[in-house]
Amino acid sequence: MFVQTAIETEDLHHNPALENATDAARYAPAAGGKLIVLTAPLTESIDHAGYFIQMALASLPQWLEFVLDKKYPKWREVEHNEDGSARYMPAGVRVLEKSLLREYVADEVVACFPDDLDKFIGPNTRVVAVSTHNPLGVTFAAGVYTSIFGSSKEPLNSIYSRAMFDKIKSSPYRKNFQVVVGGSGGWQITQTNTFEELGIDCVAEGRSESADTLALFRKAIAGEALPREISLAHPTSRDAILFPDKRTTFGVVEMTTGCGRRCQFCVPDLNPQIDMPKARIMDAVRANVRQGNKVISLATEDMFIWGQVHTDTPFFFPNREALVDLYTEIVNTPGVEHHLLSHCTIAPFVVDPGLIRQLSEVLLPKSPIHLPLLSTHPQKKALVPLIGLETGSVRMARQIMPSKGVPFSIDEWPSLVLEGLRVANQNNWFPMMTLMVGNPDETDQDVRETLDLVYEMERRGLFAFLVPSIFTPLHDTRMEHQRGVTHTRQLSPLQWQLMMKCWKHNLRPGQYSWWGPLAWRAGSLFMWLYRLRKLNGPNFTWPLMMFAGVAPERILQGLGKIHVGKPLVSKSRRELIASLRPNYLKHLRADNGDLPESSGYSAEGLPSQRQKHFVAGAGSLKVLP
Ligand code: B12
Ligand code: SF4
């Protein structure tokens, strides 16, 4: 269907902006451009070198771009289809594209990289829709590192996003189209009120499947004024979720929405808890592979709820058979060479270590991540899911994430983390765990307790990449109006120590040579002398000295400069299970052991478990009578 637009194309030829336009802009796209042009920042679209490069782009300031250039000289090289459109795009763009194709013909909609916008924006263009994850870098674990490293507070991702918006804003056809921004980072525009500066007409919050989205685009195409902000409804059923049949960045395919653990600071948890049908996940996997993707990653807040949403069993008791079946089929799909994990939670590692063991067997061979000093896998492969640790303080955990550890009580949080990590490490899972520093109401004692947990991990030889970030109140969350630390200069000595201790801990798997850590530490001392001491203030000094290893930590503690975590006594898995509500015991797998003797459950499992079958291939779970 070609849509008749309210603004006539002739207007454009009188556009004074064209008189001063660059050559590229003066030569309008041959067919007058596309009606709807979709794009995303380059730094969010690249499908290169795995997740970590994008996470670095979200965290490093511009002056450190040379580090990435050196390590990944080709990171900016993207692949195109024959017509110049993008061969891959973030999953958000692809779902929006699929949604629009319900109403518009393929020739009216294009998804392209920012550098190619001039090829597609023309006199016929009525909407430029941008999908973004983190356009201004004001989210957690992003702004913080750029402010530690100084000069510009903006991470690279923000620099590239701004360049994209400038390009759209300066298009000679700008008067004829409206700019709509959506995706999980749209709120950053609203919160910083950068509509004018970035040339944005409307920020749309929510899902593109919704009828509201189609109505919004109709309005934009008709040239009607758009609201500054609009909410788009989230589908409430799995069948209403759309799956792209085009290639996505990193082969991202949605696995679940929502979570259910109700952490106060969490955005995705506000969405309905939905697990996607297996058949549709597999279609999207195969579509990615057909179009040249060798990597697949299932996007989720907690992979362990899949297969257990709205069943008779609470979602926090993972459905082992369903999960193993799904992942087995994905990694065995011809063409899938690698698989990357996204997010999960720690409690399932304690609930069902057998599941972790089985998943390791399936997933490790296809993991692109190698950790030679940590992994016991013959090829030194490792699995690195993202898990929220957030705090080691039970007081703080009760306040901000009371259900994070269900079925266990949040009072057991430190034990749960230590025990979960033990199971994870044993199976070659070395998670990336996020910590929140500077929560509203956080006391020195809370930070000390988090340090105690980090030191205890070290004492037990456990490993996770620890990624501390400064508390960021995200829009619409239950903590939206709370304020914590907003600047690195406001961090207390203990909060700085926690940040630097985490990074010191993270150096462990990188210690391939005697000189590596030495060079890193000498470099950090140099940076401190050169610029960081002025930038981050006096509270940063001793934590940095600790990080650089100028003296043993015990000595720094003796001088009263740092807190060396005290040993923790934690509960074993058996003890944790003994602390569960009796009615939860029936959901535990007896083959993991550790069930209370008084429960009378045998190693064959419980009657209820033996009756539960996963109907493979049907994409649904059935409890047979
Ligand atoms: C996979 C993933 C990643 C991957 C890949 C990202 C990529 N470029 O493809 C990696 C690991 C690289 C990554 C990195 C980061 N991520 Co991330 N990531 C995710 C995850 C798990 C899935 C994203 C996804 O593809 N979802 C599926 C698609 C379909 O959903 P969607 O993008 O939201 O799109 C829907 C709607 O938003 C809407 N929509 C999207 N675009 C548009 C556009 C318009 C115009 C309209 C109308 C609608 C619309 O329609 C779509 C569906 O209908 C989400 C959590 C989640 N479940 O969403 C976190 C999440 C988006 N990430 C988050 C964060 C913080 C980051 C990092 C900053 C972390 C860090 N410090 O390194 C970086 C930033 C990277 C960067 N380049 O700047 C946060 C975002 C918080 C925020 N902005 O408020 C989330 C929500 C995780 C969380 N629990 O908080 N991430
Ligand atoms: S466990 Fe993670 S995804 Fe779930 S509510 Fe908490 S922060 Fe959100």
JSON list of N, CA and C and ligand atoms in Angstrom, two decimals, residues 258-270 300-302 315 343-346 386-388 390 400-401 403-405 478, ligand 2:
[
{"chain": "A", "resi": 258, "resn": "GLY", "atom": "N", "xyz": [9.47, -9.35, 30.93]},
{"chain": "A", "resi": 258, "resn": "GLY", "atom": "CA", "xyz": [9.14, -9.30, 32.36]},
{"chain": "A", "resi": 258, "resn": "GLY", "atom": "C", "xyz": [10.06, -10.21, 33.14]},
{"chain": "A", "resi": 259, "resn": "CYS", "atom": "N", "xyz": [9.86, -10.23, 34.46]},
{"chain": "A", "resi": 259, "resn": "CYS", "atom": "CA", "xyz": [10.71, -11.10, 35.27]},
{"chain": "A", "resi": 259, "resn": "CYS", "atom": "C", "xyz": [9.87, -11.71, 36.39]},
{"chain": "A", "resi": 260, "resn": "GLY", "atom": "N", "xyz": [9.39, -10.88, 37.28]},
{"chain": "A", "resi": 260, "resn": "GLY", "atom": "CA", "xyz": [8.53, -11.39, 38.35]},
{"chain": "A", "resi": 260, "resn": "GLY", "atom": "C", "xyz": [9.16, -11.27, 39.72]},
{"chain": "A", "resi": 261, "resn": "ARG", "atom": "N", "xyz": [10.47, -10.92, 39.78]},
{"chain": "A", "resi": 261, "resn": "ARG", "atom": "CA", "xyz": [11.10, -10.84, 41.10]},
{"chain": "A", "resi": 261, "resn": "ARG", "atom": "C", "xyz": [10.91, -9.47, 41.76]},
{"chain": "A", "resi": 262, "resn": "ARG", "atom": "N", "xyz": [10.41, -8.51, 40.97]},
{"chain": "A", "resi": 262, "resn": "ARG", "atom": "CA", "xyz": [9.93, -7.24, 41.52]},
{"chain": "A", "resi": 262, "resn": "ARG", "atom": "C", "xyz": [10.99, -6.36, 42.20]},
{"chain": "A", "resi": 263, "resn": "CYS", "atom": "N", "xyz": [12.20, -6.35, 41.70]},
{"chain": "A", "resi": 263, "resn": "CYS", "atom": "CA", "xyz": [13.19, -5.44, 42.28]},
{"chain": "A", "resi": 263, "resn": "CYS", "atom": "C", "xyz": [12.73, -3.99, 42.04]},
{"chain": "A", "resi": 264, "resn": "GLN", "atom": "N", "xyz": [12.96, -3.17, 43.06]},
{"chain": "A", "resi": 264, "resn": "GLN", "atom": "CA", "xyz": [12.41, -1.81, 43.04]},
{"chain": "A", "resi": 264, "resn": "GLN", "atom": "C", "xyz": [12.99, -0.93, 41.94]},
{"chain": "A", "resi": 265, "resn": "PHE", "atom": "N", "xyz": [14.22, -1.22, 41.51]},
{"chain": "A", "resi": 265, "resn": "PHE", "atom": "CA", "xyz": [14.92, -0.33, 40.58]},
{"chain": "A", "resi": 265, "resn": "PHE", "atom": "C", "xyz": [14.78, -0.80, 39.13]},
{"chain": "A", "resi": 266, "resn": "CYS", "atom": "N", "xyz": [14.01, -1.84, 38.90]},
{"chain": "A", "resi": 266, "resn": "CYS", "atom": "CA", "xyz": [14.07, -2.52, 37.60]},
{"chain": "A", "resi": 266, "resn": "CYS", "atom": "C", "xyz": [13.00, -2.05, 36.62]},
{"chain": "A", "resi": 267, "resn": "VAL", "atom": "N", "xyz": [13.41, -1.77, 35.38]},
{"chain": "A", "resi": 267, "resn": "VAL", "atom": "CA", "xyz": [12.46, -1.39, 34.34]},
{"chain": "A", "resi": 267, "resn": "VAL", "atom": "C", "xyz": [11.82, -2.63, 33.69]},
{"chain": "A", "resi": 268, "resn": "PRO", "atom": "N", "xyz": [12.61, -3.58, 33.20]},
{"chain": "A", "resi": 268, "resn": "PRO", "atom": "CA", "xyz": [11.98, -4.69, 32.47]},
{"chain": "A", "resi": 268, "resn": "PRO", "atom": "C", "xyz": [10.95, -5.46, 33.30]},
{"chain": "A", "resi": 269, "resn": "ASP", "atom": "N", "xyz": [11.12, -5.43, 34.63]},
{"chain": "A", "resi": 269, "resn": "ASP", "atom": "CA", "xyz": [10.17, -6.17, 35.47]},
{"chain": "A", "resi": 269, "resn": "ASP", "atom": "C", "xyz": [8.77, -5.57, 35.40]},
{"chain": "A", "resi": 270, "resn": "LEU", "atom": "N", "xyz": [8.67, -4.33, 34.90]},
{"chain": "A", "resi": 270, "resn": "LEU", "atom": "CA", "xyz": [7.34, -3.70, 34.83]},
{"chain": "A", "resi": 270, "resn": "LEU", "atom": "C", "xyz": [6.52, -4.30, 33.68]},
{"chain": "A", "resi": 300, "resn": "THR", "atom": "N", "xyz": [16.58, -12.00, 27.43]},
{"chain": "A", "resi": 300, "resn": "THR", "atom": "CA", "xyz": [15.72, -12.29, 28.57]},
{"chain": "A", "resi": 300, "resn": "THR", "atom": "C", "xyz": [16.21, -11.56, 29.80]},
{"chain": "A", "resi": 301, "resn": "GLU", "atom": "N", "xyz": [15.36, -11.39, 30.76]},
{"chain": "A", "resi": 301, "resn": "GLU", "atom": "CA", "xyz": [15.79, -10.86, 32.05]},
{"chain": "A", "resi": 301, "resn": "GLU", "atom": "C", "xyz": [16.26, -11.99, 32.93]},
{"chain": "A", "resi": 302, "resn": "ASP", "atom": "N", "xyz": [15.63, -13.15, 32.73]},
{"chain": "A", "resi": 302, "resn": "ASP", "atom": "CA", "xyz": [16.01, -14.31, 33.50]},
{"chain": "A", "resi": 302, "resn": "ASP", "atom": "C", "xyz": [15.68, -15.55, 32.68]},
{"chain": "A", "resi": 315, "resn": "PHE", "atom": "N", "xyz": [7.36, -19.76, 39.11]},
{"chain": "A", "resi": 315, "resn": "PHE", "atom": "CA", "xyz": [8.34, -19.53, 38.04]},
{"chain": "A", "resi": 315, "resn": "PHE", "atom": "C", "xyz": [9.78, -19.64, 38.52]},
{"chain": "A", "resi": 343, "resn": "HIS", "atom": "N", "xyz": [20.78, -12.43, 30.32]},
{"chain": "A", "resi": 343, "resn": "HIS", "atom": "CA", "xyz": [20.66, -12.24, 31.77]},
{"chain": "A", "resi": 343, "resn": "HIS", "atom": "C", "xyz": [20.04, -13.44, 32.48]},
{"chain": "A", "resi": 344, "resn": "CYS", "atom": "N", "xyz": [20.36, -13.58, 33.76]},
{"chain": "A", "resi": 344, "resn": "CYS", "atom": "CA", "xyz": [19.66, -14.55, 34.60]},
{"chain": "A", "resi": 344, "resn": "CYS", "atom": "C", "xyz": [19.82, -14.15, 36.06]},
{"chain": "A", "resi": 345, "resn": "THR", "atom": "N", "xyz": [19.35, -15.01, 36.95]},
{"chain": "A", "resi": 345, "resn": "THR", "atom": "CA", "xyz": [19.46, -14.70, 38.39]},
{"chain": "A", "resi": 345, "resn": "THR", "atom": "C", "xyz": [20.25, -15.82, 39.06]},
{"chain": "A", "resi": 346, "resn": "ILE", "atom": "N", "xyz": [20.65, -15.57, 40.30]},
{"chain": "A", "resi": 346, "resn": "ILE", "atom": "CA", "xyz": [21.57, -16.50, 40.97]},
{"chain": "A", "resi": 346, "resn": "ILE", "atom": "C", "xyz": [20.83, -17.65, 41.68]},
{"chain": "A", "resi": 386, "resn": "LEU", "atom": "N", "xyz": [24.78, -12.43, 32.49]},
{"chain": "A", "resi": 386, "resn": "LEU", "atom": "CA", "xyz": [24.75, -11.22, 33.33]},
{"chain": "A", "resi": 386, "resn": "LEU", "atom": "C", "xyz": [23.80, -11.46, 34.49]},
{"chain": "A", "resi": 387, "resn": "ILE", "atom": "N", "xyz": [24.29, -11.22, 35.69]},
{"chain": "A", "resi": 387, "resn": "ILE", "atom": "CA", "xyz": [23.48, -11.47, 36.89]},
{"chain": "A", "resi": 387, "resn": "ILE", "atom": "C", "xyz": [23.57, -10.26, 37.81]},
{"chain": "A", "resi": 388, "resn": "GLY", "atom": "N", "xyz": [22.46, -9.88, 38.41]},
{"chain": "A", "resi": 388, "resn": "GLY", "atom": "CA", "xyz": [22.49, -8.76, 39.36]},
{"chain": "A", "resi": 388, "resn": "GLY", "atom": "C", "xyz": [22.85, -9.23, 40.75]},
{"chain": "A", "resi": 390, "resn": "GLU", "atom": "N", "xyz": [24.13, -6.65, 43.02]},
{"chain": "A", "resi": 390, "resn": "GLU", "atom": "CA", "xyz": [23.68, -5.34, 43.52]},
{"chain": "A", "resi": 390, "resn": "GLU", "atom": "C", "xyz": [24.23, -4.95, 44.88]},
{"chain": "A", "resi": 400, "resn": "ILE", "atom": "N", "xyz": [15.60, -2.86, 48.60]},
{"chain": "A", "resi": 400, "resn": "ILE", "atom": "CA", "xyz": [15.50, -2.60, 47.16]},
{"chain": "A", "resi": 400, "resn": "ILE", "atom": "C", "xyz": [15.14, -3.83, 46.32]},
{"chain": "A", "resi": 401, "resn": "MET", "atom": "N", "xyz": [15.31, -5.03, 46.89]},
{"chain": "A", "resi": 401, "resn": "MET", "atom": "CA", "xyz": [15.05, -6.23, 46.06]},
{"chain": "A", "resi": 401, "resn": "MET", "atom": "C", "xyz": [14.62, -7.40, 46.94]},
{"chain": "A", "resi": 403, "resn": "SER", "atom": "N", "xyz": [12.54, -9.72, 46.79]},
{"chain": "A", "resi": 403, "resn": "SER", "atom": "CA", "xyz": [12.24, -11.05, 46.24]},
{"chain": "A", "resi": 403, "resn": "SER", "atom": "C", "xyz": [13.32, -11.56, 45.30]},
{"chain": "A", "resi": 404, "resn": "LYS", "atom": "N", "xyz": [14.46, -10.90, 45.26]},
{"chain": "A", "resi": 404, "resn": "LYS", "atom": "CA", "xyz": [15.49, -11.26, 44.27]},
{"chain": "A", "resi": 404, "resn": "LYS", "atom": "C", "xyz": [15.93, -12.72, 44.42]},
{"chain": "A", "resi": 405, "resn": "GLY", "atom": "N", "xyz": [15.89, -13.25, 45.64]},
{"chain": "A", "resi": 405, "resn": "GLY", "atom": "CA", "xyz": [16.41, -14.61, 45.84]},
{"chain": "A", "resi": 405, "resn": "GLY", "atom": "C", "xyz": [15.36, -15.69, 45.97]},
{"chain": "A", "resi": 478, "resn": "ARG", "atom": "N", "xyz": [10.00, 1.66, 40.61]},
{"chain": "A", "resi": 478, "resn": "ARG", "atom": "CA", "xyz": [9.48, 1.99, 41.93]},
{"chain": "A", "resi": 478, "resn": "ARG", "atom": "C", "xyz": [10.45, 2.90, 42.67]},
{"chain": "B", "resi": 2, "resn": "SF4", "atom": "S1", "xyz": [15.89, -10.05, 39.13]},
{"chain": "B", "resi": 2, "resn": "SF4", "atom": "FE1", "xyz": [16.71, -8.65, 37.59]},
{"chain": "B", "resi": 2, "resn": "SF4", "atom": "S2", "xyz": [15.15, -8.56, 35.97]},
{"chain": "B", "resi": 2, "resn": "SF4", "atom": "FE2", "xyz": [14.21, -9.51, 37.76]},
{"chain": "B", "resi": 2, "resn": "SF4", "atom": "S3", "xyz": [13.16, -7.81, 38.80]},
{"chain": "B", "resi": 2, "resn": "SF4", "atom": "FE3", "xyz": [15.20, -8.02, 39.71]},
{"chain": "B", "resi": 2, "resn": "SF4", "atom": "S4", "xyz": [16.53, -6.64, 38.54]},
{"chain": "B", "resi": 2, "resn": "SF4", "atom": "FE4", "xyz": [14.65, -6.94, 37.37]}
]
